[in-house]
PDB file of C-alpha atoms in Angstrom:
ATOM      1  CA  MET A   1      33.605   9.136  39.485  1.00 46.00           C
ATOM      2  CA  CYS A   2      35.659   7.063  41.606  1.00 47.00           C
ATOM      3  CA  VAL A   3      39.181   8.626  43.057  1.00 49.00           C
ATOM      4  CA  PRO A   4      41.023   6.380  44.783  1.00 53.00           C
ATOM      5  CA  GLY A   5      42.623   8.005  48.017  1.00 53.00           C
ATOM      6  CA  GLY A   6      42.407   7.131  51.501  1.00 55.00           C
ATOM      7  CA  PRO A   7      40.625   3.898  53.292  1.00 56.00           C
ATOM      8  CA  GLU A   8      37.468   5.920  53.624  1.00 57.00           C
ATOM      9  CA  GLU A   9      37.460   7.861  50.362  1.00 57.00           C
ATOM     10  CA  VAL A  10      38.278   4.275  48.544  1.00 51.00           C
ATOM     11  CA  ASP A  11      35.080   2.722  50.444  1.00 59.00           C
ATOM     12  CA  LYS A  12      33.614   5.948  49.755  1.00 56.00           C
ATOM     13  CA  GLY A  13      34.112   5.428  46.209  1.00 57.00           C
ATOM     14  CA  HIS A  14      33.609   1.870  45.864  1.00 59.00           C
ATOM     15  CA  LYS A  15      29.521   2.523  47.511  1.00 58.00           C
ATOM     16  CA  LEU A  16      29.340   5.379  44.800  1.00 61.00           C
ATOM     17  CA  CYS A  17      30.399   3.070  41.572  1.00 68.00           C
ATOM     18  CA  ALA A  18      28.039   0.347  43.386  1.00 66.00           C
ATOM     19  CA  VAL A  19      25.109   2.643  43.324  1.00 63.00           C
ATOM     20  CA  THR A  20      25.604   3.741  40.015  1.00 71.00           C
ATOM     21  CA  LYS A  21      25.873   0.556  38.687  1.00 69.00           C
ATOM     22  CA  ARG A  22      22.701  -0.609  40.201  1.00 72.00           C
ATOM     23  CA  ASN A  23      21.405   2.676  38.231  1.00 71.00           C
ATOM     24  CA  ASN A  24      22.584   1.728  34.772  1.00 75.00           C
ATOM     25  CA  GLU A  25      21.168  -1.749  35.186  1.00 78.00           C
ATOM     26  CA  LYS A  26      17.900  -0.640  36.538  1.00 75.00           C
ATOM     27  CA  ARG A  27      17.718   1.909  33.529  1.00 79.00           C
ATOM     28  CA  LYS A  28      19.039  -0.677  30.981  1.00 78.00           C
ATOM     29  CA  GLU A  29      16.086  -2.985  32.596  1.00 78.00           C
ATOM     30  CA  LYS A  30      13.711  -0.165  32.004  1.00 80.00           C
ATOM     31  CA  SER A  31      14.437   0.305  28.124  1.00 82.00           C
ATOM     32  CA  ARG A  32      14.296  -3.601  27.429  1.00 81.00           C
ATOM     33  CA  VAL A  33      11.046  -3.823  29.052  1.00 80.00           C
ATOM     34  CA  ALA A  34       9.647  -0.870  27.312  1.00 83.00           C
ATOM     35  CA  ALA A  35      11.285  -2.015  23.507  1.00 83.00           C
ATOM     36  CA  ARG A  36       9.472  -5.366  24.494  1.00 83.00           C
ATOM     37  CA  CYS A  37       6.323  -3.582  25.060  1.00 85.00           C
ATOM     38  CA  ARG A  38       6.763  -1.577  21.935  1.00 86.00           C
ATOM     39  CA  ARG A  39       7.706  -4.916  19.632  1.00 85.00           C
ATOM     40  CA  THR A  40       4.383  -6.908  20.977  1.00 85.00           C
ATOM     41  CA  LYS A  41       1.936  -3.888  20.769  1.00 85.00           C
ATOM     42  CA  GLU A  42       3.795  -3.404  16.533  1.00 82.00           C
ATOM     43  CA  MET A  43       3.032  -7.235  16.181  1.00 82.00           C
ATOM     44  CA  GLN A  44      -0.870  -7.274  17.467  1.00 83.00           C
ATOM     45  CA  ILE A  45      -1.488  -3.950  15.461  1.00 82.00           C
ATOM     46  CA  PHE A  46       0.236  -5.726  12.168  1.00 78.00           C
ATOM     47  CA  ASN A  47      -1.840  -9.359  13.155  1.00 81.00           C
ATOM     48  CA  GLU A  48      -4.944  -7.529  12.997  1.00 80.00           C
ATOM     49  CA  LEU A  49      -3.826  -5.598   9.928  1.00 78.00           C
ATOM     50  CA  THR A  50      -2.926  -8.738   7.776  1.00 79.00           C
ATOM     51  CA  ALA A  51      -6.455 -10.185   9.404  1.00 79.00           C
ATOM     52  CA  ALA A  52      -8.028  -7.614   7.562  1.00 77.00           C
ATOM     53  CA  LEU A  53      -6.461  -7.669   4.531  1.00 78.00           C
ATOM     54  CA  PRO A  54      -9.343  -9.054   1.966  1.00 75.00           C
ATOM     55  CA  ALA A  55      -6.842 -11.625   0.591  1.00 73.00           C
ATOM     56  CA  LYS A  56      -6.316 -15.560   0.910  1.00 74.00           C
ATOM     57  CA  LYS A  57      -4.839 -16.664   4.365  1.00 73.00           C
ATOM     58  CA  GLU A  58      -2.370 -18.464   2.860  1.00 72.00           C
ATOM     59  CA  GLU A  59      -0.996 -15.613   1.099  1.00 74.00           C
ATOM     60  CA  VAL A  60      -0.557 -12.843   3.153  1.00 74.00           C
ATOM     61  CA  GLU A  61       0.968 -15.348   6.194  1.00 73.00           C
ATOM     62  CA  GLN A  62       3.971 -14.990   3.515  1.00 76.00           C
ATOM     63  CA  LEU A  63       3.885 -11.216   3.488  1.00 79.00           C
ATOM     64  CA  ASP A  64       6.347  -9.023   5.389  1.00 80.00           C
ATOM     65  CA  LYS A  65       5.480  -5.983   7.662  1.00 81.00           C
ATOM     66  CA  ALA A  66       6.236  -3.421   4.648  1.00 84.00           C
ATOM     67  CA  SER A  67       4.355  -5.106   2.180  1.00 81.00           C
ATOM     68  CA  VAL A  68       1.331  -5.411   4.846  1.00 82.00           C
ATOM     69  CA  MET A  69       1.586  -1.490   4.947  1.00 84.00           C
ATOM     70  CA  ARG A  70       1.744  -1.202   0.964  1.00 84.00           C
ATOM     71  CA  LEU A  71      -1.480  -3.492   0.496  1.00 84.00           C
ATOM     72  CA  ALA A  72      -3.230  -2.109   3.511  1.00 83.00           C
ATOM     73  CA  ILE A  73      -2.806   1.069   1.741  1.00 84.00           C
ATOM     74  CA  SER A  74      -3.935   0.165  -1.745  1.00 83.00           C
ATOM     75  CA  TYR A  75      -7.056  -1.154  -0.499  1.00 82.00           C
ATOM     76  CA  LEU A  76      -7.458   2.127   1.303  1.00 81.00           C
ATOM     77  CA  ARG A  77      -7.454   4.108  -1.857  1.00 82.00           C
ATOM     78  CA  VAL A  78      -9.719   1.238  -3.452  1.00 81.00           C
ATOM     79  CA  ARG A  79     -12.254   2.845  -1.857  1.00 77.00           C
ATOM     80  CA  ASP A  80     -11.321   6.150  -2.480  1.00 76.00           C
ATOM     81  CA  VAL A  81     -11.790   5.274  -6.001  1.00 76.00           C
ATOM     82  CA  VAL A  82     -14.673   3.554  -5.597  1.00 73.00           C
ATOM     83  CA  SER A  83     -16.656   6.377  -4.165  1.00 71.00           C
ATOM     84  CA  MET A  84     -15.321   8.050  -7.622  1.00 71.00           C
ATOM     85  CA  LEU A  85     -17.922   5.853  -9.720  1.00 67.00           C
ATOM     86  CA  PRO A  86     -21.482   6.378 -10.730  1.00 63.00           C
ATOM     87  CA  ALA A  87     -23.822   5.848  -7.866  1.00 60.00           C
ATOM     88  CA  ASP A  88     -25.508   2.155  -8.155  1.00 53.00           C
ATOM     89  CA  THR A  89     -27.573   0.810  -5.465  1.00 48.00           C
ATOM     90  CA  ASP A  90     -27.438  -2.655  -7.000  1.00 51.00           C
ATOM     91  CA  ALA A  91     -23.397  -2.901  -6.705  1.00 47.00           C
ATOM     92  CA  PRO A  92     -21.685  -4.336  -3.446  1.00 48.00           C
ATOM     93  CA  THR A  93     -20.439  -1.355  -1.289  1.00 48.00           C
ATOM     94  CA  LEU A  94     -16.765  -1.405   0.194  1.00 44.00           C
ATOM     95  CA  GLN A  95     -17.894  -0.884   4.196  1.00 46.00           C
ATOM     96  CA  SER A  96     -15.622  -4.106   5.035  1.00 45.00           C
ATOM     97  CA  PRO A  97     -13.234  -5.909   3.715  1.00 47.00           C
ATOM     98  CA  LYS A  98     -16.345  -8.675   2.501  1.00 45.00           C
ATOM     99  CA  GLY A  99     -17.157  -6.119  -0.046  1.00 48.00           C
ATOM    100  CA  LEU A 100     -14.162  -6.170  -1.515  1.00 50.00           C
ATOM    101  CA  GLU A 101     -14.313  -9.896  -1.897  1.00 52.00           C
ATOM    102  CA  GLU A 102     -17.957  -9.432  -3.160  1.00 49.00           C
ATOM    103  CA  VAL A 103     -16.339  -6.763  -5.623  1.00 50.00           C
ATOM    104  CA  GLN A 104     -13.647  -9.809  -6.793  1.00 53.00           C
ATOM    105  CA  SER A 105     -16.420 -12.408  -7.404  1.00 51.00           C
ATOM    106  CA  GLU A 106     -17.999  -9.847  -9.614  1.00 49.00           C
ATOM    107  CA  LEU A 107     -15.139  -9.592 -11.875  1.00 53.00           C
ATOM    108  CA  SER A 108     -15.234 -13.145 -12.267  1.00 57.00           C
ATOM    109  CA  TYR A 109     -16.045 -12.389 -15.452  1.00 59.00           C
ATOM    110  CA  MET A 110     -12.510 -11.467 -16.422  1.00 60.00           C
ATOM    111  CA  LYS A 111     -11.404 -14.743 -16.342  1.00 61.00           C
ATOM    112  CA  ALA A 112     -13.437 -15.070 -19.880  1.00 63.00           C
ATOM    113  CA  LEU A 113     -11.523 -12.320 -21.098  1.00 67.00           C
ATOM    114  CA  ASP A 114      -7.807 -11.746 -22.509  1.00 76.00           C
ATOM    115  CA  GLY A 115      -6.958  -9.447 -19.833  1.00 83.00           C
ATOM    116  CA  PHE A 116      -6.847  -7.661 -16.194  1.00 87.00           C
ATOM    117  CA  VAL A 117      -7.586  -4.587 -14.809  1.00 86.00           C
ATOM    118  CA  LEU A 118      -5.713  -2.160 -13.655  1.00 88.00           C
ATOM    119  CA  VAL A 119      -6.349   0.894 -11.275  1.00 88.00           C
ATOM    120  CA  LEU A 120      -3.354   3.739 -11.726  1.00 89.00           C
ATOM    121  CA  SER A 121      -3.313   6.724  -9.680  1.00 86.00           C
ATOM    122  CA  GLN A 122      -2.624  10.343 -11.189  1.00 86.00           C
ATOM    123  CA  GLN A 123       1.137   9.451  -9.705  1.00 89.00           C
ATOM    124  CA  GLY A 124       1.592   6.320 -11.134  1.00 90.00           C
ATOM    125  CA  ASP A 125       0.740   4.073  -8.461  1.00 90.00           C
ATOM    126  CA  ILE A 126      -0.866   1.223  -9.083  1.00 90.00           C
ATOM    127  CA  VAL A 127      -3.866   1.349  -6.664  1.00 89.00           C
ATOM    128  CA  TYR A 128      -5.555  -2.271  -7.618  1.00 87.00           C
ATOM    129  CA  CYS A 129      -5.207  -4.899 -10.167  1.00 87.00           C
ATOM    130  CA  SER A 130      -7.197  -8.042 -10.510  1.00 85.00           C
ATOM    131  CA  GLU A 131      -5.859 -11.147  -9.241  1.00 84.00           C
ATOM    132  CA  ASN A 132      -5.489 -12.659 -12.541  1.00 86.00           C
ATOM    133  CA  ILE A 133      -2.607 -10.449 -13.713  1.00 89.00           C
ATOM    134  CA  ALA A 134      -0.392 -13.391 -12.747  1.00 89.00           C
ATOM    135  CA  GLU A 135      -1.821 -15.358 -15.837  1.00 89.00           C
ATOM    136  CA  HIS A 136      -0.359 -12.715 -18.314  1.00 90.00           C
ATOM    137  CA  LEU A 137       2.838 -10.803 -16.324  1.00 92.00           C
ATOM    138  CA  GLY A 138       3.513 -13.837 -14.213  1.00 91.00           C
ATOM    139  CA  VAL A 139       3.306 -11.412 -11.239  1.00 90.00           C
ATOM    140  CA  SER A 140       1.101 -11.614  -8.396  1.00 86.00           C
ATOM    141  CA  GLN A 141      -1.885  -8.923  -7.035  1.00 86.00           C
ATOM    142  CA  MET A 142       0.392  -9.159  -3.716  1.00 85.00           C
ATOM    143  CA  GLU A 143       3.158  -8.258  -5.191  1.00 86.00           C
ATOM    144  CA  ILE A 144       2.537  -5.417  -7.567  1.00 88.00           C
ATOM    145  CA  MET A 145      -0.801  -3.555  -5.754  1.00 87.00           C
ATOM    146  CA  GLY A 146       0.789  -0.585  -3.875  1.00 88.00           C
ATOM    147  CA  GLN A 147       3.828  -0.744  -6.476  1.00 89.00           C
ATOM    148  CA  SER A 148       4.584   2.290  -8.914  1.00 92.00           C
ATOM    149  CA  VAL A 149       4.156   1.499 -12.331  1.00 93.00           C
ATOM    150  CA  PHE A 150       7.564   3.012 -13.524  1.00 94.00           C
ATOM    151  CA  GLU A 151       8.984  -0.204 -11.616  1.00 92.00           C
ATOM    152  CA  PHE A 152       7.006  -2.514 -13.773  1.00 93.00           C
ATOM    153  CA  SER A 153       7.263  -0.970 -17.444  1.00 94.00           C
ATOM    154  CA  HIS A 154       9.622   0.167 -19.905  1.00 94.00           C
ATOM    155  CA  PRO A 155      11.841   3.424 -19.278  1.00 94.00           C
ATOM    156  CA  CYS A 156      10.866   4.728 -23.027  1.00 95.00           C
ATOM    157  CA  ASP A 157       7.552   4.592 -21.659  1.00 94.00           C
ATOM    158  CA  HIS A 158       7.381   6.954 -19.101  1.00 94.00           C
ATOM    159  CA  ASP A 159       6.918   9.854 -20.711  1.00 93.00           C
ATOM    160  CA  GLU A 160       3.767   8.365 -22.117  1.00 92.00           C
ATOM    161  CA  ILE A 161       2.597   6.911 -19.350  1.00 91.00           C
ATOM    162  CA  ARG A 162       2.112  10.641 -17.421  1.00 91.00           C
ATOM    163  CA  GLU A 163       0.859  11.941 -20.397  1.00 89.00           C
ATOM    164  CA  ALA A 164      -2.140   9.587 -19.912  1.00 88.00           C
ATOM    165  CA  LEU A 165      -2.295  10.398 -16.502  1.00 87.00           C
ATOM    166  CA  ARG A 166      -2.507  14.122 -16.339  1.00 83.00           C
ATOM    167  CA  ALA A 167      -6.090  15.123 -15.021  1.00 71.00           C
ATOM    168  CA  SER A 168      -6.472  17.818 -17.280  1.00 72.00           C
ATOM    169  CA  LYS A 169      -5.994  15.524 -20.490  1.00 68.00           C
ATOM    170  CA  VAL A 170     -10.063  14.742 -20.333  1.00 69.00           C
ATOM    171  CA  GLY A 171     -11.406  11.364 -22.697  1.00 74.00           C
ATOM    172  CA  ARG A 172     -10.478   7.880 -23.225  1.00 83.00           C
ATOM    173  CA  ARG A 173      -6.729   6.749 -22.727  1.00 86.00           C
ATOM    174  CA  ASP A 174      -5.872   4.487 -25.381  1.00 89.00           C
ATOM    175  CA  MET A 175      -1.911   2.967 -25.393  1.00 89.00           C
ATOM    176  CA  LEU A 176       0.403   0.277 -26.163  1.00 91.00           C
ATOM    177  CA  LEU A 177       2.783  -0.350 -22.613  1.00 91.00           C
ATOM    178  CA  ARG A 178       5.657  -2.395 -22.526  1.00 94.00           C
ATOM    179  CA  LEU A 179       5.215  -4.314 -18.403  1.00 94.00           C
ATOM    180  CA  LYS A 180       7.263  -6.665 -17.286  1.00 94.00           C
ATOM    181  CA  CYS A 181       6.897 -10.115 -17.537  1.00 94.00           C
ATOM    182  CA  THR A 182       7.959 -13.182 -15.415  1.00 93.00           C
ATOM    183  CA  ILE A 183       6.712 -15.851 -17.899  1.00 92.00           C
ATOM    184  CA  THR A 184       9.177 -16.987 -20.398  1.00 90.00           C
ATOM    185  CA  ALA A 185       8.191 -18.235 -23.868  1.00 86.00           C
ATOM    186  CA  LYS A 186       8.297 -22.365 -22.422  1.00 86.00           C
ATOM    187  CA  GLY A 187       6.025 -21.301 -19.866  1.00 85.00           C
ATOM    188  CA  ARG A 188       8.221 -20.990 -16.835  1.00 89.00           C
ATOM    189  CA  ASN A 189       8.631 -18.562 -14.233  1.00 89.00           C
ATOM    190  CA  VAL A 190      11.963 -16.262 -13.657  1.00 90.00           C
ATOM    191  CA  HIS A 191      12.909 -13.749 -10.980  1.00 89.00           C
ATOM    192  CA  LEU A 192      11.682 -10.356 -11.534  1.00 87.00           C
ATOM    193  CA  LYS A 193      15.130  -9.209 -12.039  1.00 88.00           C
ATOM    194  CA  SER A 194      15.350 -11.759 -15.078  1.00 90.00           C
ATOM    195  CA  ALA A 195      11.887 -10.215 -16.393  1.00 91.00           C
ATOM    196  CA  SER A 196      11.540  -9.435 -20.024  1.00 93.00           C
ATOM    197  CA  TYR A 197       8.417  -6.538 -21.405  1.00 94.00           C
ATOM    198  CA  LYS A 198       5.628  -8.004 -22.751  1.00 93.00           C
ATOM    199  CA  VAL A 199       3.389  -5.525 -24.865  1.00 94.00           C
ATOM    200  CA  ILE A 200      -0.009  -5.019 -23.609  1.00 92.00           C
ATOM    201  CA  HIS A 201      -2.687  -2.893 -24.778  1.00 91.00           C
ATOM    202  CA  LEU A 202      -4.877  -0.832 -21.814  1.00 89.00           C
ATOM    203  CA  THR A 203      -7.827   1.098 -22.579  1.00 87.00           C
ATOM    204  CA  GLY A 204      -9.678   3.186 -20.084  1.00 85.00           C
ATOM    205  CA  HIS A 205     -10.812   6.546 -18.556  1.00 81.00           C
ATOM    206  CA  MET A 206      -9.645   8.907 -16.184  1.00 81.00           C
ATOM    207  CA  LEU A 207     -11.660   9.187 -12.992  1.00 76.00           C
ATOM    208  CA  THR A 208     -11.547  12.708 -11.525  1.00 71.00           C
ATOM    209  CA  GLU A 209     -13.320  13.728  -8.039  1.00 63.00           C
ATOM    210  CA  GLU A 210     -16.272  15.809  -8.541  1.00 58.00           C
ATOM    211  CA  LYS A 211     -15.891  19.306  -6.698  1.00 54.00           C
ATOM    212  CA  PRO A 212     -19.078  21.110  -5.923  1.00 50.00           C
ATOM    213  CA  GLU A 213     -19.879  24.175  -7.526  1.00 51.00           C
ATOM    214  CA  ASN A 214     -19.205  27.568  -6.333  1.00 52.00           C
ATOM    215  CA  ASN A 215     -22.643  28.148  -5.677  1.00 50.00           C
ATOM    216  CA  GLU A 216     -23.286  25.058  -3.191  1.00 49.00           C
ATOM    217  CA  ILE A 217     -19.997  26.327  -1.486  1.00 42.00           C
ATOM    218  CA  ASP A 218     -21.946  29.427  -0.724  1.00 47.00           C
ATOM    219  CA  LYS A 219     -24.615  28.047   0.295  1.00 42.00           C
ATOM    220  CA  LYS A 220     -22.883  25.867   2.675  1.00 41.00           C
ATOM    221  CA  ARG A 221     -21.099  28.755   4.516  1.00 39.00           C
ATOM    222  CA  TRP A 222     -23.995  30.360   4.612  1.00 37.00           C
ATOM    223  CA  ARG A 223     -25.774  27.983   6.543  1.00 42.00           C
ATOM    224  CA  LYS A 224     -22.851  27.426   8.724  1.00 41.00           C
ATOM    225  CA  VAL A 225     -22.683  31.023   9.606  1.00 42.00           C
ATOM    226  CA  LYS A 226     -26.272  31.641   9.770  1.00 39.00           C
TER     227      LYS A 226
END
């Protein structure tokens, strides 16, 4: 603090104020440099993450950071889902983004069918959907993956969805679900806020991760102790 007084005290006060000002400027400059470095590193990470997404370049270039993170998490969860499928030596593996592209090409037969692939987690998150979902609902694959199915379905169907996603309920799932559709009767696309509901017939099965039996767990523990 600068306290005015005699000539000597005033001179000391001015020097003290000048030193304090320089120190404050140095701290601010260090903060600006650190913030600039963080932004640069963050941009590099997101650029690498965007490039790793198994999607068309023109599609991912328009995504914001939140969408990039959402899709990256979704594709990682796709690998978990594929690991629960029955083993098939002829099926493409998901060891790289190229593997996901191969799976997408394998699903090309969906173009000949009146439907699309939809994979939901037990919590209702849309883990994966095929690209042709846009032909039926008007919503793109990039827009819906990683979102909650409850945000795109009719509120009156939410209880039925939760019941279908119960892990304790085994067997085939077969239900009629109202999903948001941005395609009008005239074939025009509208904003999602103005979307209507379209009845979709969903059929599928619940996949659960197989847990090792107790004797297998005991064997692993025994080997570890031994």
